[in-house]
Short mmCIF file of C-alpha atoms and ligand atoms in Angstrom, two decimals:
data_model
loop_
_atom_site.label_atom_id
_atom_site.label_comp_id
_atom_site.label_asym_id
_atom_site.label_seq_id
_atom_site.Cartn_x
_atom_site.Cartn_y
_atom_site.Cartn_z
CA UNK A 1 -7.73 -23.02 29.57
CA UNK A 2 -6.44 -22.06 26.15
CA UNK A 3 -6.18 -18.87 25.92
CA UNK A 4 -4.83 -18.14 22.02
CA UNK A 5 -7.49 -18.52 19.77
CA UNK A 6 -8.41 -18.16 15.97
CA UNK A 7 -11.98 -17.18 14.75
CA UNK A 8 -12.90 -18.92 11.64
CA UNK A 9 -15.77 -18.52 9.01
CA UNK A 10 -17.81 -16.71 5.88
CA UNK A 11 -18.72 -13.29 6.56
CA UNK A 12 -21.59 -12.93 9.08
CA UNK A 13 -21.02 -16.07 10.78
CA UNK A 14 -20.36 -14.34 14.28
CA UNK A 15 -16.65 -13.87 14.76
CA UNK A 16 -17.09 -10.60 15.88
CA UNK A 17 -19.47 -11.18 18.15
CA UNK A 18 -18.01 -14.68 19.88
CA UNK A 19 -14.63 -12.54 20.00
CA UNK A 20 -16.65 -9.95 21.75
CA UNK A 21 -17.47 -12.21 24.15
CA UNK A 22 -14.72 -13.92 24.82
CA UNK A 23 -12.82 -10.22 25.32
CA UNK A 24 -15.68 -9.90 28.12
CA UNK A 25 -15.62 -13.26 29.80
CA UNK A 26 -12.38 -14.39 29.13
CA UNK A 27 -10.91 -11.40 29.12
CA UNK A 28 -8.48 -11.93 26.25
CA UNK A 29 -7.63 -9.41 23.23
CA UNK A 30 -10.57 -9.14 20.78
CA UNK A 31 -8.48 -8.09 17.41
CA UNK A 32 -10.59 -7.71 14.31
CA UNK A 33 -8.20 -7.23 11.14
CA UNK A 34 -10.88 -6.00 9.32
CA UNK A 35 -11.72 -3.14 11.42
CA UNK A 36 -8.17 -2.05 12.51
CA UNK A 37 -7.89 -2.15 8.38
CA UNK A 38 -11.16 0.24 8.38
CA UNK A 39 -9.60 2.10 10.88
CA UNK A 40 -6.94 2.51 8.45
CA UNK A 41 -8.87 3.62 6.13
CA UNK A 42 -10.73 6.19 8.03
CA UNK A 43 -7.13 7.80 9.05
CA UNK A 44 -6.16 8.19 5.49
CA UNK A 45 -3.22 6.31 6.26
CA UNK A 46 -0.97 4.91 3.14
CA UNK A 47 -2.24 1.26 4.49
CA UNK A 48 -6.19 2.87 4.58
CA UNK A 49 -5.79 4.15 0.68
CA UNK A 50 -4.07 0.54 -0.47
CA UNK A 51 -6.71 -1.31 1.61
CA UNK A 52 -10.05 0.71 0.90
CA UNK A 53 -10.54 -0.47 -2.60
CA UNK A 54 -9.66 -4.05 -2.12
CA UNK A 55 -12.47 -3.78 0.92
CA UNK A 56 -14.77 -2.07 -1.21
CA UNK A 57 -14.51 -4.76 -3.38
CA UNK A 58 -14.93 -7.65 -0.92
CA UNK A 59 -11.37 -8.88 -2.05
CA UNK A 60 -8.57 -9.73 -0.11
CA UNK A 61 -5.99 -6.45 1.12
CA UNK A 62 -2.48 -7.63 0.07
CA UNK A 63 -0.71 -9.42 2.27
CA UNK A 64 1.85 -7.01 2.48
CA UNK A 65 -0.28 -4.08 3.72
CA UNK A 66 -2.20 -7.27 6.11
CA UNK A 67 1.62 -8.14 7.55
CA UNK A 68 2.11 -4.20 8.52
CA UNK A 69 -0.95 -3.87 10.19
CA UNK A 70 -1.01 -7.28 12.07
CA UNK A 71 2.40 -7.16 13.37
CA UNK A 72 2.59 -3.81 14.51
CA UNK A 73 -0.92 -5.00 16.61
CA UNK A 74 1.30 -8.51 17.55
CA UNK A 75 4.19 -6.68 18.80
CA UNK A 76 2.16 -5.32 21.31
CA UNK A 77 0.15 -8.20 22.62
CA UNK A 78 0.30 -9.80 25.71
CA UNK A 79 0.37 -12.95 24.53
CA UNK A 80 0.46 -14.59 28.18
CA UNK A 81 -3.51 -12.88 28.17
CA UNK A 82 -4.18 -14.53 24.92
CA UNK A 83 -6.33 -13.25 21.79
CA UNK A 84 -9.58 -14.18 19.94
CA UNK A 85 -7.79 -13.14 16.66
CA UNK A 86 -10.76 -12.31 14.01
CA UNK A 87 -10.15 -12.29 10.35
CA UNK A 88 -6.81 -12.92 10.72
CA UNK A 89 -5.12 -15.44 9.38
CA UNK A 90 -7.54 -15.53 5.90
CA UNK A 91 -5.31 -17.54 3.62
CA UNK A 92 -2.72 -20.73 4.49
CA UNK A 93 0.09 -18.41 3.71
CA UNK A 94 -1.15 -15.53 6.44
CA UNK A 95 -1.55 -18.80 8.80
CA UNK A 96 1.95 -19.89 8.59
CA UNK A 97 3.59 -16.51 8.83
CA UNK A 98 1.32 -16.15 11.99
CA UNK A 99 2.30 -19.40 13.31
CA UNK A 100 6.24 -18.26 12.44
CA UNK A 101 5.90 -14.91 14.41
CA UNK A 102 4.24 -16.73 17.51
CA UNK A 103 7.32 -19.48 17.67
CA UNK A 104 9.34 -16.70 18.53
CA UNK A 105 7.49 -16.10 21.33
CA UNK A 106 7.27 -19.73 22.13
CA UNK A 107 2.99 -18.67 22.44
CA UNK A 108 1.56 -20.86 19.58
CA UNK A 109 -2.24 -20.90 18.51
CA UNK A 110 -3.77 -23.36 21.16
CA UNK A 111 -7.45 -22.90 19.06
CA UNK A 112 -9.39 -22.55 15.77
CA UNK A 113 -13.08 -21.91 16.32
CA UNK A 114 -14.46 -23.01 12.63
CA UNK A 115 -18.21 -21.36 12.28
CA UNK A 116 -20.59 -22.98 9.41
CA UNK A 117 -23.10 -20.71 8.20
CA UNK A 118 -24.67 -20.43 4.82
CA UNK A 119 -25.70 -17.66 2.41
CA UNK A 120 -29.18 -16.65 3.19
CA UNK A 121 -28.89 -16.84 7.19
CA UNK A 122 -26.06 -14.39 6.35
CA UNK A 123 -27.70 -12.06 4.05
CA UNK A 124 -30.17 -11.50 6.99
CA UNK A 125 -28.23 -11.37 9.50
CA UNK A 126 -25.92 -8.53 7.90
CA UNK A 127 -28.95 -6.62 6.97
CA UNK A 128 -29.51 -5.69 10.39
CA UNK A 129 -25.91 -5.51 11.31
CA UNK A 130 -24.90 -2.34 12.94
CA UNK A 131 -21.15 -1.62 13.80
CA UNK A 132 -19.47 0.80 16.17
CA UNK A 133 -17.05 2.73 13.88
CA UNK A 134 -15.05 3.27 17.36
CA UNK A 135 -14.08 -0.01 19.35
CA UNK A 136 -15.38 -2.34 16.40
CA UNK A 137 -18.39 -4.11 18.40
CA UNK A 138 -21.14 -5.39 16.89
CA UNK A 139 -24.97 -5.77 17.48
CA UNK A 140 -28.07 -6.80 15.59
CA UNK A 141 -30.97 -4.49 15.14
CA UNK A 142 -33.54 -7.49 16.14
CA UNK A 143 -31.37 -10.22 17.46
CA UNK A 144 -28.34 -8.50 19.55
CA UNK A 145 -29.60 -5.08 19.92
CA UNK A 146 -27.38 -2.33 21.87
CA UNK A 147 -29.22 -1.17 24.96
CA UNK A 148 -30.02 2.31 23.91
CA UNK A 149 -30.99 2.31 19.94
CA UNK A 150 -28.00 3.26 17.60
CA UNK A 151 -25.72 3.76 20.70
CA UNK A 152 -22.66 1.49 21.12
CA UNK A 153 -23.27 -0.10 24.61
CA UNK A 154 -19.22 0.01 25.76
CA UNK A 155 -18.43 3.98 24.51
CA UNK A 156 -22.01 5.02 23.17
CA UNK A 157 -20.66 6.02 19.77
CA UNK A 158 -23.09 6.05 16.65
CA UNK A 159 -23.75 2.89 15.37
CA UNK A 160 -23.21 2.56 11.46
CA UNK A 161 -23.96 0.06 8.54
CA UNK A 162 -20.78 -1.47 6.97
CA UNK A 163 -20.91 0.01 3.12
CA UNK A 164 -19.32 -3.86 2.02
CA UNK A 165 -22.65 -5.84 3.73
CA UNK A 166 -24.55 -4.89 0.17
CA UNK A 167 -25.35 -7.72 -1.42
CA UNK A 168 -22.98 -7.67 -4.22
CA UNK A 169 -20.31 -7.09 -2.32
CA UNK A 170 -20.86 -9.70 0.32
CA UNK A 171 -21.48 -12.57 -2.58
CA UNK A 172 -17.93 -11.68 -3.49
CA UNK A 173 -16.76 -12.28 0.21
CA UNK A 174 -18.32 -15.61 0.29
CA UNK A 175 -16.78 -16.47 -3.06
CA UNK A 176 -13.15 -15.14 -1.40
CA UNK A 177 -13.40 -17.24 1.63
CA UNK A 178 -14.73 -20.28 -0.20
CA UNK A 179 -11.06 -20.37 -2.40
CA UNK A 180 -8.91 -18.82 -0.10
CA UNK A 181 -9.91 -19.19 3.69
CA UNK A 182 -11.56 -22.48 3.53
CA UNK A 183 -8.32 -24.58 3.07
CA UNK A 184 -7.62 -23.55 6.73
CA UNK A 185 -9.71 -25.77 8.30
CA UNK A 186 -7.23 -28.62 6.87
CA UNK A 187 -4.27 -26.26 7.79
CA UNK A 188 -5.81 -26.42 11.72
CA UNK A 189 -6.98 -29.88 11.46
CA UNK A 190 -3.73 -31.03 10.56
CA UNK A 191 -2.54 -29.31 13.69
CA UNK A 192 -5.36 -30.80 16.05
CA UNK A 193 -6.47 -27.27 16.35
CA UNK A 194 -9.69 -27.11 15.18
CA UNK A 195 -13.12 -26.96 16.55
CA UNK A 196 -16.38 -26.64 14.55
CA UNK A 197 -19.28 -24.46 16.18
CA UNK A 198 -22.86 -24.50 14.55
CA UNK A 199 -23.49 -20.95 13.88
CA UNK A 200 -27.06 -21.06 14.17
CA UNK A 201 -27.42 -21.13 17.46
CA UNK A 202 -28.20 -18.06 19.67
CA UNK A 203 -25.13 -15.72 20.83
CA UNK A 204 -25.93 -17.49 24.21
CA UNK A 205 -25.98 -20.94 23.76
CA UNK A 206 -23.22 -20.74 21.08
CA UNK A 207 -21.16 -19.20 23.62
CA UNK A 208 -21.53 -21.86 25.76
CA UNK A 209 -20.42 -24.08 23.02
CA UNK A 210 -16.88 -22.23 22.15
CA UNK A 211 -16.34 -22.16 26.20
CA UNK A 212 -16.54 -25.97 26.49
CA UNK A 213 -14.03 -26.42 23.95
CA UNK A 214 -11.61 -23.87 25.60
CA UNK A 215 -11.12 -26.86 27.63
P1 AP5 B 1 -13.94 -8.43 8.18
O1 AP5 B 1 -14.30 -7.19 8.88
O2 AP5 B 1 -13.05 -9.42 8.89
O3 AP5 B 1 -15.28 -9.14 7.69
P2 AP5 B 1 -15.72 -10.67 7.55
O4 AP5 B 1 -14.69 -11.70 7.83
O5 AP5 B 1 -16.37 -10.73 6.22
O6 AP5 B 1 -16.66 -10.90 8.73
P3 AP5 B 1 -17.77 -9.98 9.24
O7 AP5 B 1 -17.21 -8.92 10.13
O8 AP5 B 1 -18.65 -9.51 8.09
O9 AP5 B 1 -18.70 -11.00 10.05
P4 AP5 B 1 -18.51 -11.77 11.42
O10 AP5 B 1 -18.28 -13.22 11.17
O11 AP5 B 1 -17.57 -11.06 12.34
O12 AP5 B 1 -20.01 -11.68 11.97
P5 AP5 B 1 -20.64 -10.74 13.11
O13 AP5 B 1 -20.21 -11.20 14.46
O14 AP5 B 1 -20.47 -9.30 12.76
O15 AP5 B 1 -13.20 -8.11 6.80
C1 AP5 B 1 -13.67 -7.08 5.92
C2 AP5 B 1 -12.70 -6.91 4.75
O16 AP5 B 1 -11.37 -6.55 5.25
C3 AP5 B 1 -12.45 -8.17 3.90
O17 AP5 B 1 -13.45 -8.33 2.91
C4 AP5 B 1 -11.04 -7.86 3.30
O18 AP5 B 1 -11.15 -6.96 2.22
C5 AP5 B 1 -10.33 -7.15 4.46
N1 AP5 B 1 -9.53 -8.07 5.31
C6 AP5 B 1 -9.76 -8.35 6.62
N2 AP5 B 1 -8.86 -9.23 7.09
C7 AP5 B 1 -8.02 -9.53 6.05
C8 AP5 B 1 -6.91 -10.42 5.91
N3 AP5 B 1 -6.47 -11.17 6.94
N4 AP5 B 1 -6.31 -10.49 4.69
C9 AP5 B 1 -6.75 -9.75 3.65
N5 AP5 B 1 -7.82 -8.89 3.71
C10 AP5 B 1 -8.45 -8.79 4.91
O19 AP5 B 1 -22.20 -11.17 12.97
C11 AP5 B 1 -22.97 -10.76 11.85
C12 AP5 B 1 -24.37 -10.31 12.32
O20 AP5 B 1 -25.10 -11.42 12.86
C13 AP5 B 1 -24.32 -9.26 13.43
O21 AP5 B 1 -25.38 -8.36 13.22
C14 AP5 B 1 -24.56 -10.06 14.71
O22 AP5 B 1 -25.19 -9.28 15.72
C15 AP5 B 1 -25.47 -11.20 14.23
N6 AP5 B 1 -25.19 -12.45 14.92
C16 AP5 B 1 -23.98 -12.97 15.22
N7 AP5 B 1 -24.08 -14.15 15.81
C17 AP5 B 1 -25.42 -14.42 15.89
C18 AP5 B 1 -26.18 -15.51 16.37
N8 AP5 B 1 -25.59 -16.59 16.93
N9 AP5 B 1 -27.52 -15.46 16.24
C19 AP5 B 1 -28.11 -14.40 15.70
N10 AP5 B 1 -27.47 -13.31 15.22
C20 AP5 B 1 -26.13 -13.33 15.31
#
């Protein structure tokens, strides 16, 4: 079963929630680079104040500050365990240095899960996103709601709204991964890597999808 797995698509398409799933069942790594960036953020840290207004923005953190953060978190994987790797690589650039640092580990990506989703499906669904600020999980006020209201199901922290879902914000995501993440899906293609999932299925069924192609 392949075990080493990238998360494509625009913002609100699900790759945090498939990768939570696949931590669960599978029980791979679930890294987000968007919320260890937050988490950066948060701490203050010289990568938090370079990242925070490129976030705030909805544009892309520099790949330098990206590099720092991802391959301190790579160093550290098990990479026999695998990863659902969320958010990261973004642009054809991030994808080959990712591909470089797994050859020398001999652990390449085995997957690309590609998920379609278009503007107004998102806009709703990220208007009832709620995040935890601790271990990054997310829910869905109506659709994948926590067990206890505002409570993170896995460490019961305060749930929170992301301040980059407002709508001007996340039209600027959209545009950013239309111009700059797209081209991966030729990058992965060209590798036989990649799968597309329909996005508008329920967490369940889609689940199921992204399983079968695990092979
Ligand atoms: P990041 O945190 O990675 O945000 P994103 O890619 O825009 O994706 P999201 O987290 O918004 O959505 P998602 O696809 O995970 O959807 P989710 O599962 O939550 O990045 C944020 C920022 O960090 C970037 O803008 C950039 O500035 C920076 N950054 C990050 N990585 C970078 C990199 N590599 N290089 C440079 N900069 C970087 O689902 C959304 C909602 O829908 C949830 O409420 C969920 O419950 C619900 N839902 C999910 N699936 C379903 C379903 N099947 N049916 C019904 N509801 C569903």
């Amino acid at each position: 079963m392949k075990r080493r797995i990238i998360l494509l698509g625009p913002p609100g398409s699900g790759k945090g929630t498939l990768g939570a799933q696949l931590k669960e069942k599978l029980a791979v790594g679930h890294v987000c680079s968007g919320h260890l960036l937050r988490q950066e953020v948060e701490k203050n840290s010289l990568f938090g104040k370079t990242a925070q207004p490129y976030i705030a923005r909805g544009e892309l953190v520099p790949d330098e500050t990206v590099f720092a953060v991802m391959g301190n978190w790579l160093q550290h994987a098990n990479l026999e365990v695998g990863f659902a790797l969320d958010g990261f690589p973004r642009t054809v650039d991030q994808a080959k240095v990712l591909d470089g640092w797994l050859a020398e580990r001999a652990r390449p990506v085995e997957l690309a899960l590609l998920f379609t989703a278009d503007l107004e499906e998102t806009l709703e669904r990220l208007a009832g996103r709620r995040s935890c600020p601790q271990c990054g999980r997310v829910y869905h006020v109506k659709r994948v709601p926590p067990r206890v209201a505002g409570r993170c199901d896995d460490c019961q922290t305060e749930l929170v709204q992301r301040s980059d879902d407002r709508d001007s914000v996340l039209r600027q995501r959209f545009e950013v991964y239309r111009t700059k993440t797209a081209p991966l899906q030729d990058y992965y293609t060209g590798q036989g890597k990649l799968v597309v999932l329909d996005t508008s299925m329920e967490p369940e069924r889609r689940f199921a999808a992204a399983w079968a192609a695990l092979g």
